[in-house]
Short mmCIF file of C-alpha atoms in Angstrom, two decimals:
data_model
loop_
_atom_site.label_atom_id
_atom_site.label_comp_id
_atom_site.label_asym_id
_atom_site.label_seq_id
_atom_site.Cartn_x
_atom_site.Cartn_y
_atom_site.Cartn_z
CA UNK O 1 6.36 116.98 -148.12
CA UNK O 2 9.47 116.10 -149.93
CA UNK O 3 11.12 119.66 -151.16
CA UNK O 4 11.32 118.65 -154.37
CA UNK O 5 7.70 117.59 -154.99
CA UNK O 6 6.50 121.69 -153.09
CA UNK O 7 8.76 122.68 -155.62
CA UNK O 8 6.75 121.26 -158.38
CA UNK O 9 3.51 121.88 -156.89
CA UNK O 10 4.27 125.39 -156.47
CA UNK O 11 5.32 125.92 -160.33
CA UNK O 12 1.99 123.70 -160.65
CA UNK O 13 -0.12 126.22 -159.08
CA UNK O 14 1.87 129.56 -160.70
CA UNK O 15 0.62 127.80 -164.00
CA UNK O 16 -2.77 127.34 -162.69
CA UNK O 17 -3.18 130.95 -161.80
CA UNK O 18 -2.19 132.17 -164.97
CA UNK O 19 -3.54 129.64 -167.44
CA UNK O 20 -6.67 127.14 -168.01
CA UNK O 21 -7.54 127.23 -164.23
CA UNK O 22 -9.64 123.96 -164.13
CA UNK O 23 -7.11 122.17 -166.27
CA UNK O 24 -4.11 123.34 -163.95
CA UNK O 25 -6.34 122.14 -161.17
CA UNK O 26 -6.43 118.58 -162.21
CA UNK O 27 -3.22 118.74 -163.05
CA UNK O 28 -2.00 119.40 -159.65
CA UNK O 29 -4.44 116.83 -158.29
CA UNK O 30 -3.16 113.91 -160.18
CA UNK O 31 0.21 115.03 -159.44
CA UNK O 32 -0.50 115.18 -155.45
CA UNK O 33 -2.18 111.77 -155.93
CA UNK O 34 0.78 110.24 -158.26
CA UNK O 35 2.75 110.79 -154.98
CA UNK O 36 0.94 109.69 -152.23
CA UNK O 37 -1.04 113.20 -151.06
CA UNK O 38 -4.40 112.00 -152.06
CA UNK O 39 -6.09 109.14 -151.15
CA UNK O 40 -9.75 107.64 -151.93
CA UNK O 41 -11.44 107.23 -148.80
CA UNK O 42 -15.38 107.15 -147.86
CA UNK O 43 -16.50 109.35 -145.53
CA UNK O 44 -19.33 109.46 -143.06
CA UNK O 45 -20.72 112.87 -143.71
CA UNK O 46 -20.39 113.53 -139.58
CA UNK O 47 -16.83 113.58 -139.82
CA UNK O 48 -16.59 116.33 -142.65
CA UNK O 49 -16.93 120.33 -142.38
CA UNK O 50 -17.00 123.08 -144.77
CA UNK O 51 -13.28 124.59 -145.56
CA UNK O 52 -13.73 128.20 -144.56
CA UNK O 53 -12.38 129.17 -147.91
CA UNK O 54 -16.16 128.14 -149.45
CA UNK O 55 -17.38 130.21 -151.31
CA UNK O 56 -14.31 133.23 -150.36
CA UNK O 57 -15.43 132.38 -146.54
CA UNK O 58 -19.32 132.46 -146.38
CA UNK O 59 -19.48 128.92 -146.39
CA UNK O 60 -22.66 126.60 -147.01
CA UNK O 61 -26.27 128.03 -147.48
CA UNK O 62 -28.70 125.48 -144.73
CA UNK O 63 -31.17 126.36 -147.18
CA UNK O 64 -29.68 125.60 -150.21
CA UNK O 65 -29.12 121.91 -148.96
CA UNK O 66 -32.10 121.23 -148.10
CA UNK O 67 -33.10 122.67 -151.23
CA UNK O 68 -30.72 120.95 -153.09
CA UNK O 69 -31.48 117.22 -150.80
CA UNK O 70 -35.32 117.90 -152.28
CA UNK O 71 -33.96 118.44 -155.83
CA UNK O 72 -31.55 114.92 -155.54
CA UNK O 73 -34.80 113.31 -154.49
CA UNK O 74 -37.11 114.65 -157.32
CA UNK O 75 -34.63 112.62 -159.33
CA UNK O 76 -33.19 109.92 -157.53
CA UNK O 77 -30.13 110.16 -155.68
CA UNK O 78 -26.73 108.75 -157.85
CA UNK O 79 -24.08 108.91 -155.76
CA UNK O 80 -20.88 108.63 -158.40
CA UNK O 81 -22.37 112.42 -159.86
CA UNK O 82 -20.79 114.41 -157.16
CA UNK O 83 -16.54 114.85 -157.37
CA UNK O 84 -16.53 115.45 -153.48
CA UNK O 85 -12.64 116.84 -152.71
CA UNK O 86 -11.90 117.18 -148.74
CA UNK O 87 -8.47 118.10 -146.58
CA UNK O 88 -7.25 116.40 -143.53
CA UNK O 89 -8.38 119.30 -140.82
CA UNK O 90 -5.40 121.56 -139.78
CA UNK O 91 -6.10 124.21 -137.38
CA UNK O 92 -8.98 122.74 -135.09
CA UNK O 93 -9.39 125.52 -133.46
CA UNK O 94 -9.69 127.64 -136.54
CA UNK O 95 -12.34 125.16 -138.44
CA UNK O 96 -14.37 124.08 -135.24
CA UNK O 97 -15.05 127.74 -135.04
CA UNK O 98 -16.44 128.31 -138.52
CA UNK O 99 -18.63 125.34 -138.22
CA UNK O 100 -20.45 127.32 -134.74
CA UNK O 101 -20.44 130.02 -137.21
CA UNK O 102 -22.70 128.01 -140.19
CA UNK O 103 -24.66 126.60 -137.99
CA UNK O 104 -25.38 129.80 -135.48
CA UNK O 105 -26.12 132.09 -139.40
CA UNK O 106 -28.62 129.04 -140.60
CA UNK O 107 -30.71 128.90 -137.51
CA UNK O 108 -29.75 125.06 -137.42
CA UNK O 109 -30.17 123.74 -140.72
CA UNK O 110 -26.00 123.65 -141.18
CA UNK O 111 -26.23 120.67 -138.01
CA UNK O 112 -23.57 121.65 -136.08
CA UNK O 113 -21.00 118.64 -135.43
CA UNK O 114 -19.22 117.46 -132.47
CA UNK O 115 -15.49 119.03 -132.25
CA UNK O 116 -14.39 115.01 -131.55
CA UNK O 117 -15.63 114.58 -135.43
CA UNK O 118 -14.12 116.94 -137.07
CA UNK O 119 -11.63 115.21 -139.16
CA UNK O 120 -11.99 117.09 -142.82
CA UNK O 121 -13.08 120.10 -144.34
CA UNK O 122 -14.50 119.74 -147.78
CA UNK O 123 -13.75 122.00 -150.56
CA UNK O 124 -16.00 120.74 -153.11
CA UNK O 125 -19.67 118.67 -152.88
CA UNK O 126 -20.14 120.81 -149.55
CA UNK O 127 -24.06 121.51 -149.98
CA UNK O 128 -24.11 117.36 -150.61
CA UNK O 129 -22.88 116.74 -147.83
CA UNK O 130 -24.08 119.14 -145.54
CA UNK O 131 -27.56 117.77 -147.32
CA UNK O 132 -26.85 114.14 -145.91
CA UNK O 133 -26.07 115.68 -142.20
CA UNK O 134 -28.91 117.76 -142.14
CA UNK O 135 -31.09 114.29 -142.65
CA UNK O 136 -29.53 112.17 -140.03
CA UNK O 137 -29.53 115.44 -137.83
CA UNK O 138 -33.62 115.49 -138.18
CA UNK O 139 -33.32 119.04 -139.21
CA UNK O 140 -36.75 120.57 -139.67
CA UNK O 141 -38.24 120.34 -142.94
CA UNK O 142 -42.21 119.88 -143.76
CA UNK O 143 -41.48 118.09 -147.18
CA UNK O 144 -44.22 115.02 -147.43
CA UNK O 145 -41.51 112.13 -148.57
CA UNK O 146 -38.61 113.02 -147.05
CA UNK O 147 -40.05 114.21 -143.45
CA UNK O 148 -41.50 112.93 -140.46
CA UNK O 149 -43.47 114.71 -137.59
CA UNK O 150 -41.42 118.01 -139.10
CA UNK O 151 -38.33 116.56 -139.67
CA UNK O 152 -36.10 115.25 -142.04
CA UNK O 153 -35.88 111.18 -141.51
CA UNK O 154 -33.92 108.72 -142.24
CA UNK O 155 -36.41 105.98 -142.52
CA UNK O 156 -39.17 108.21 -145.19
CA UNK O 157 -35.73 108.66 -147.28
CA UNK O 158 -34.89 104.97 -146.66
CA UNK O 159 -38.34 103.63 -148.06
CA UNK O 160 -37.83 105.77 -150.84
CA UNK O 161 -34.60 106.43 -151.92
CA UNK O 162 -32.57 103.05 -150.97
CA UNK O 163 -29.22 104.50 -152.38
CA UNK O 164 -29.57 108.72 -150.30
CA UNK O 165 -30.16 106.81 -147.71
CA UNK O 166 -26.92 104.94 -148.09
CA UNK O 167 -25.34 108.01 -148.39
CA UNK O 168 -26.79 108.94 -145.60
CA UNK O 169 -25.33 106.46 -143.32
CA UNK O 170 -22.06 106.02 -144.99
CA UNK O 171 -21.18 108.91 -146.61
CA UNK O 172 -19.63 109.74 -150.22
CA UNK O 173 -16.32 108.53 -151.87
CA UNK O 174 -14.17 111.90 -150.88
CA UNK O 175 -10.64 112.60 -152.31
CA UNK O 176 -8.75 113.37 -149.69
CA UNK O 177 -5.66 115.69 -149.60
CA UNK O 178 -3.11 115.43 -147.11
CA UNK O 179 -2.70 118.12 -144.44
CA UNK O 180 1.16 118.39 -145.12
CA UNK O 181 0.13 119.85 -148.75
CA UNK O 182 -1.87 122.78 -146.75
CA UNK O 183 0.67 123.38 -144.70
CA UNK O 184 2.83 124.13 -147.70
CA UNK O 185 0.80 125.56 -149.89
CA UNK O 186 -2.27 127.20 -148.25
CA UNK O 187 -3.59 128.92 -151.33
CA UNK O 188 -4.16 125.58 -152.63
CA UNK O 189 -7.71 124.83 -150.95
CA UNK O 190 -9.21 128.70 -152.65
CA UNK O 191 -7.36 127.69 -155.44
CA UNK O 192 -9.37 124.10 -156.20
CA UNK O 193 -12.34 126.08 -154.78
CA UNK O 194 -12.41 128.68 -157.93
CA UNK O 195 -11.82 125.64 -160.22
CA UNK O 196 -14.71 123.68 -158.76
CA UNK O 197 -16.95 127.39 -159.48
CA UNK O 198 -15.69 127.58 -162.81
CA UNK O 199 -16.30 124.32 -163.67
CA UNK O 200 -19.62 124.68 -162.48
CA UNK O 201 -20.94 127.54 -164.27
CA UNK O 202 -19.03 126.48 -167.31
CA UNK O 203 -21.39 123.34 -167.45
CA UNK O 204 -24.87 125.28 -166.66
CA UNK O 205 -23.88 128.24 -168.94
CA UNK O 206 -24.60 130.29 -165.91
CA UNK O 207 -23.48 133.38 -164.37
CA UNK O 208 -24.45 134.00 -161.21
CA UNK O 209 -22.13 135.30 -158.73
CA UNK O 210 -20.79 131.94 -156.25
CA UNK O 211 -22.72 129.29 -158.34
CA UNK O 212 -22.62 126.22 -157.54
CA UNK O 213 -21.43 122.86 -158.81
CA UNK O 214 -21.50 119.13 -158.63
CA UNK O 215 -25.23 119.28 -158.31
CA UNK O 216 -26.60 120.31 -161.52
CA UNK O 217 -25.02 117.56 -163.00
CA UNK O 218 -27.88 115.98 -161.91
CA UNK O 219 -30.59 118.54 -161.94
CA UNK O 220 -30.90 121.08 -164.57
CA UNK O 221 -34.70 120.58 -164.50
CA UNK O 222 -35.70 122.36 -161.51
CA UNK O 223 -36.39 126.11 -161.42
CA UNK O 224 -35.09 126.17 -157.34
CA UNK O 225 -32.03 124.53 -159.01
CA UNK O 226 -30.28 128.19 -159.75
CA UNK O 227 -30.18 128.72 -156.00
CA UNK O 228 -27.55 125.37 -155.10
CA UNK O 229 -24.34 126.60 -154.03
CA UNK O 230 -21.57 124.68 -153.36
#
């Protein structure tokens, strides 16, 4: 990065920590993009993990997606509801490891992803995506539409739900933040992570501890909908 624009992202970031959190958020993400550190790109959801600063370093819930891919269903998948915000990977090593680590703690419903694929780590829209792996993964689920011989599959979803399918296969419009801006400013990913959880349970008028977000912007009818997590 150019010193003068860590500079500015670092007062950025000292005025998102003390004031308006989710506004100082977007602030510094329309800044980064302004100068060339974010990009629009679509990603196939095999080529994103989960940041290991989700949720303070638990990461995603197996169960939750597949809780949450059966509530997106109920309602009909829409795929501009979710604000999905990844990072260029840094430390391989480092990620690769917390992925074994998701998918080891969920008993295989976190698919676990070849090392050669892991490009980003998302910090927001992470039970979405993980959703979307877990279905072209065949991860085992018994639910009648979206399952097959025990599994989750592609083609029930596909006869049902032309545009999760989609998803499926091509994966979600991501905004993607350059690696350099990590490697300055590491906070930065827990940082848009406790914006993304305030934002959340600012919109559901919800307090449980680690709520989740994007996803109740499209179901608040469900009463399995309180466990999503991010």
């Amino acid at each position: 990065m150019e010193p003068e624009h860590v500079d500015e992202l670092k007062k950025l970031i000292q005025n998102a920590e003390k004031n308006r959190l989710v506004a100082g958020v977007n602030d510094i993400l329309q800044y980064l993009k302004a100068n060339g550190y974010v990009r629009s790109q679509r990603l196939e959801p095999h080529l994103v993990g989960c940041h290991m600063e989700n949720r303070d370093g638990l990461g995603v819930s197996g169960m939750d997606a597949i809780n949450l891919l059966e509530g997106m269903h109920a309602v009909g998948f829409d795929r501009s509801k979710p604000d999905p915000i990844a990072v260029e990977i840094g430390d391989m090593e480092e990620a690769y490891k917390f992925q074994v680590k998701l998918n080891q703690e969920s008993k295989g419903k976190v698919p676990l992803m070849k090392k050669v694929d892991l490009l980003y780590l998302s910090l927001s829209a992470s039970h979405t995506n993980v959703a979307l792996r877990a279905v072209n993964a065949g991860v085992a689920s018994n639910h009648p539409e979206l399952s097959w011989n025990g599994k989750l599959s592609l083609e029930q979803i596909k006869s049902r739900d032309a545009a999760m399918a989609e998803a499926c296969a091509s994966g979600l419009v991501w905004r993607v933040i350059s690696r350099a801006v990590m490697q300055e400013v590491p906070q930065l990913a827990h940082l848009i992570q406790a914006a993304q959880n305030a934002s959340g349970q600012l919109a559901r008028g919800e307090h449980e501890v680690q709520m989740h977000l994007d996803q109740l912007h499209w179901c608040h009818f469900s009463s399995f909908v309180s466990f999503f997590t991010l």
